[in-house]
PDB file of C-alpha atoms in Angstrom:
ATOM      1  CA  UNK A   1      -4.314  -7.112  17.947  1.00  0.00           C
ATOM      2  CA  UNK A   2      -6.202  -7.476  14.614  1.00  0.00           C
ATOM      3  CA  UNK A   3      -7.654  -4.241  13.288  1.00  0.00           C
ATOM      4  CA  UNK A   4     -11.288  -3.855  12.094  1.00  0.00           C
ATOM      5  CA  UNK A   5     -11.472  -2.988   8.384  1.00  0.00           C
ATOM      6  CA  UNK A   6     -14.044  -0.315   7.477  1.00  0.00           C
ATOM      7  CA  UNK A   7     -13.343  -0.320   3.740  1.00  0.00           C
ATOM      8  CA  UNK A   8     -11.787  -2.891   1.500  1.00  0.00           C
ATOM      9  CA  UNK A   9     -12.307  -2.497  -2.120  1.00  0.00           C
ATOM     10  CA  UNK A  10     -10.185  -4.679  -4.440  1.00  0.00           C
ATOM     11  CA  UNK A  11     -10.337  -4.788  -8.317  1.00  0.00           C
ATOM     12  CA  UNK A  12      -8.297  -7.398 -10.072  1.00  0.00           C
ATOM     13  CA  UNK A  13      -5.992  -7.457  -6.874  1.00  0.00           C
ATOM     14  CA  UNK A  14      -5.692  -9.848  -4.237  1.00  0.00           C
ATOM     15  CA  UNK A  15      -3.908  -9.948  -0.760  1.00  0.00           C
ATOM     16  CA  UNK A  16      -2.233 -12.864   0.854  1.00  0.00           C
ATOM     17  CA  UNK A  17      -4.357 -11.899   4.060  1.00  0.00           C
ATOM     18  CA  UNK A  18      -7.156  -9.743   4.836  1.00  0.00           C
ATOM     19  CA  UNK A  19      -5.415  -6.355   5.009  1.00  0.00           C
ATOM     20  CA  UNK A  20      -1.711  -7.002   4.143  1.00  0.00           C
ATOM     21  CA  UNK A  21       0.979  -9.218   3.288  1.00  0.00           C
ATOM     22  CA  UNK A  22       1.860  -9.890  -0.566  1.00  0.00           C
ATOM     23  CA  UNK A  23      -0.124  -8.249  -3.032  1.00  0.00           C
ATOM     24  CA  UNK A  24      -0.873 -10.109  -6.406  1.00  0.00           C
ATOM     25  CA  UNK A  25      -2.426  -9.094  -9.868  1.00  0.00           C
ATOM     26  CA  UNK A  26      -5.449 -11.378 -10.474  1.00  0.00           C
ATOM     27  CA  UNK A  27      -5.087 -11.730 -14.100  1.00  0.00           C
ATOM     28  CA  UNK A  28      -1.377 -12.941 -14.205  1.00  0.00           C
ATOM     29  CA  UNK A  29      -0.931 -14.068 -10.572  1.00  0.00           C
ATOM     30  CA  UNK A  30       2.258 -11.969 -10.225  1.00  0.00           C
ATOM     31  CA  UNK A  31       3.546 -10.539  -6.882  1.00  0.00           C
ATOM     32  CA  UNK A  32       3.448  -6.753  -7.425  1.00  0.00           C
ATOM     33  CA  UNK A  33       4.178  -5.855  -3.700  1.00  0.00           C
ATOM     34  CA  UNK A  34       3.880  -6.283  -0.025  1.00  0.00           C
ATOM     35  CA  UNK A  35       1.727  -4.155   2.291  1.00  0.00           C
ATOM     36  CA  UNK A  36       2.879  -4.157   5.877  1.00  0.00           C
ATOM     37  CA  UNK A  37       0.230  -5.100   8.284  1.00  0.00           C
ATOM     38  CA  UNK A  38       0.416  -2.799  11.079  1.00  0.00           C
ATOM     39  CA  UNK A  39       2.064   0.346   9.966  1.00  0.00           C
ATOM     40  CA  UNK A  40      -0.282   1.871   7.467  1.00  0.00           C
ATOM     41  CA  UNK A  41      -3.750   3.408   8.272  1.00  0.00           C
ATOM     42  CA  UNK A  42      -5.168   3.855   4.692  1.00  0.00           C
ATOM     43  CA  UNK A  43      -4.091   3.034   1.240  1.00  0.00           C
ATOM     44  CA  UNK A  44      -5.268   3.869  -2.403  1.00  0.00           C
ATOM     45  CA  UNK A  45      -3.439   1.946  -4.835  1.00  0.00           C
ATOM     46  CA  UNK A  46      -4.158   2.135  -8.523  1.00  0.00           C
ATOM     47  CA  UNK A  47      -1.856   0.196 -11.004  1.00  0.00           C
ATOM     48  CA  UNK A  48      -1.538  -1.046 -14.569  1.00  0.00           C
ATOM     49  CA  UNK A  49       0.426  -4.631 -14.505  1.00  0.00           C
ATOM     50  CA  UNK A  50       2.776  -5.306 -17.280  1.00  0.00           C
ATOM     51  CA  UNK A  51       0.253  -7.816 -18.265  1.00  0.00           C
ATOM     52  CA  UNK A  52      -1.998  -5.252 -19.177  1.00  0.00           C
ATOM     53  CA  UNK A  53      -4.460  -5.513 -16.353  1.00  0.00           C
ATOM     54  CA  UNK A  54      -5.791  -2.472 -14.400  1.00  0.00           C
ATOM     55  CA  UNK A  55      -6.164  -2.953 -10.656  1.00  0.00           C
ATOM     56  CA  UNK A  56      -6.612  -1.200  -7.559  1.00  0.00           C
ATOM     57  CA  UNK A  57      -6.883  -1.619  -3.714  1.00  0.00           C
ATOM     58  CA  UNK A  58      -8.368   0.708  -1.125  1.00  0.00           C
ATOM     59  CA  UNK A  59      -8.331  -0.273   2.457  1.00  0.00           C
ATOM     60  CA  UNK A  60      -8.807   1.628   5.762  1.00  0.00           C
ATOM     61  CA  UNK A  61      -9.897   0.666   9.383  1.00  0.00           C
ATOM     62  CA  UNK A  62     -12.534   1.601  11.774  1.00  0.00           C
ATOM     63  CA  UNK A  63      -9.888   3.333  14.003  1.00  0.00           C
ATOM     64  CA  UNK A  64      -8.390   5.191  10.912  1.00  0.00           C
ATOM     65  CA  UNK A  65      -7.492   8.816  11.772  1.00  0.00           C
ATOM     66  CA  UNK A  66      -7.715  11.735   9.023  1.00  0.00           C
ATOM     67  CA  UNK A  67      -4.409  12.074   7.567  1.00  0.00           C
ATOM     68  CA  UNK A  68      -2.254  15.067   6.731  1.00  0.00           C
ATOM     69  CA  UNK A  69      -0.762  15.513   3.232  1.00  0.00           C
ATOM     70  CA  UNK A  70       2.796  16.040   3.143  1.00  0.00           C
ATOM     71  CA  UNK A  71       5.346  16.795   0.551  1.00  0.00           C
ATOM     72  CA  UNK A  72       8.086  14.468   1.866  1.00  0.00           C
ATOM     73  CA  UNK A  73       9.064  11.338  -0.028  1.00  0.00           C
ATOM     74  CA  UNK A  74       9.205   7.976   1.613  1.00  0.00           C
ATOM     75  CA  UNK A  75      12.492   6.751   2.244  1.00  0.00           C
ATOM     76  CA  UNK A  76      13.554   3.412   0.888  1.00  0.00           C
ATOM     77  CA  UNK A  77      15.132   0.882   3.512  1.00  0.00           C
ATOM     78  CA  UNK A  78      15.826  -2.625   2.313  1.00  0.00           C
ATOM     79  CA  UNK A  79      13.420  -2.165  -0.739  1.00  0.00           C
ATOM     80  CA  UNK A  80      10.599  -1.013   1.462  1.00  0.00           C
ATOM     81  CA  UNK A  81       8.872   2.333   1.363  1.00  0.00           C
ATOM     82  CA  UNK A  82       9.111   3.740   4.695  1.00  0.00           C
ATOM     83  CA  UNK A  83       7.648   6.787   6.730  1.00  0.00           C
ATOM     84  CA  UNK A  84      10.087   9.633   6.388  1.00  0.00           C
ATOM     85  CA  UNK A  85       9.365  10.648  10.009  1.00  0.00           C
ATOM     86  CA  UNK A  86      10.123   7.297  11.765  1.00  0.00           C
ATOM     87  CA  UNK A  87      11.310   4.938   9.127  1.00  0.00           C
ATOM     88  CA  UNK A  88       8.464   2.506   9.679  1.00  0.00           C
ATOM     89  CA  UNK A  89       7.993   0.151   6.638  1.00  0.00           C
ATOM     90  CA  UNK A  90       4.756   0.929   4.886  1.00  0.00           C
ATOM     91  CA  UNK A  91       4.887  -1.067   1.979  1.00  0.00           C
ATOM     92  CA  UNK A  92       7.088  -2.638  -1.006  1.00  0.00           C
ATOM     93  CA  UNK A  93       6.020  -2.121  -4.743  1.00  0.00           C
ATOM     94  CA  UNK A  94       7.871  -4.168  -7.236  1.00  0.00           C
ATOM     95  CA  UNK A  95       8.300  -1.384  -9.941  1.00  0.00           C
ATOM     96  CA  UNK A  96       9.616  -3.595 -12.637  1.00  0.00           C
ATOM     97  CA  UNK A  97       6.197  -5.654 -12.507  1.00  0.00           C
ATOM     98  CA  UNK A  98       4.038  -2.684 -13.094  1.00  0.00           C
ATOM     99  CA  UNK A  99       3.669  -0.336 -16.053  1.00  0.00           C
ATOM    100  CA  UNK A 100       2.345   2.498 -13.912  1.00  0.00           C
ATOM    101  CA  UNK A 101       0.899   3.200 -10.438  1.00  0.00           C
ATOM    102  CA  UNK A 102      -0.498   5.933  -8.313  1.00  0.00           C
ATOM    103  CA  UNK A 103      -0.318   5.509  -4.562  1.00  0.00           C
ATOM    104  CA  UNK A 104      -1.450   7.253  -1.524  1.00  0.00           C
ATOM    105  CA  UNK A 105      -0.728   5.738   1.896  1.00  0.00           C
ATOM    106  CA  UNK A 106      -1.348   7.037   5.311  1.00  0.00           C
ATOM    107  CA  UNK A 107       1.069   6.214   8.073  1.00  0.00           C
ATOM    108  CA  UNK A 108      -0.569   5.021  11.192  1.00  0.00           C
ATOM    109  CA  UNK A 109       1.950   6.540  13.657  1.00  0.00           C
ATOM    110  CA  UNK A 110       2.086  10.034  12.478  1.00  0.00           C
ATOM    111  CA  UNK A 111      -0.792  10.483  10.103  1.00  0.00           C
ATOM    112  CA  UNK A 112       1.252  11.704   7.046  1.00  0.00           C
ATOM    113  CA  UNK A 113      -0.254  10.823   3.624  1.00  0.00           C
ATOM    114  CA  UNK A 114       2.289   9.892   1.299  1.00  0.00           C
ATOM    115  CA  UNK A 115       2.014  10.060  -2.402  1.00  0.00           C
ATOM    116  CA  UNK A 116       3.946   8.332  -5.210  1.00  0.00           C
ATOM    117  CA  UNK A 117       3.443   7.747  -8.976  1.00  0.00           C
ATOM    118  CA  UNK A 118       5.357   5.920 -11.397  1.00  0.00           C
TER     119      UNK A 118
END
């Protein structure tokens, strides 16, 4: 069942679909990652692409729950960043295509807020 977006703010960024799928830099059209459709509850992603473009994506849903910060690192399974508690894939970031990034993502299942910076 499709979820209803509450907030969707994209800057110099585009998604393959409404709230997930492949993530692209608008300036160079490079694929910079993949956002899993059904496993995240909120994402805040700010980055600088290797092309020099600064972009961001903030998405959450009408039924999003307040998250709880955690100090655990996401686990990497088959190049996907996954929830440390249930190993559900949250997203993929193609590190080699980004100069740097700041990420906060909330797992829909356990409401943990994971942070990652490069």
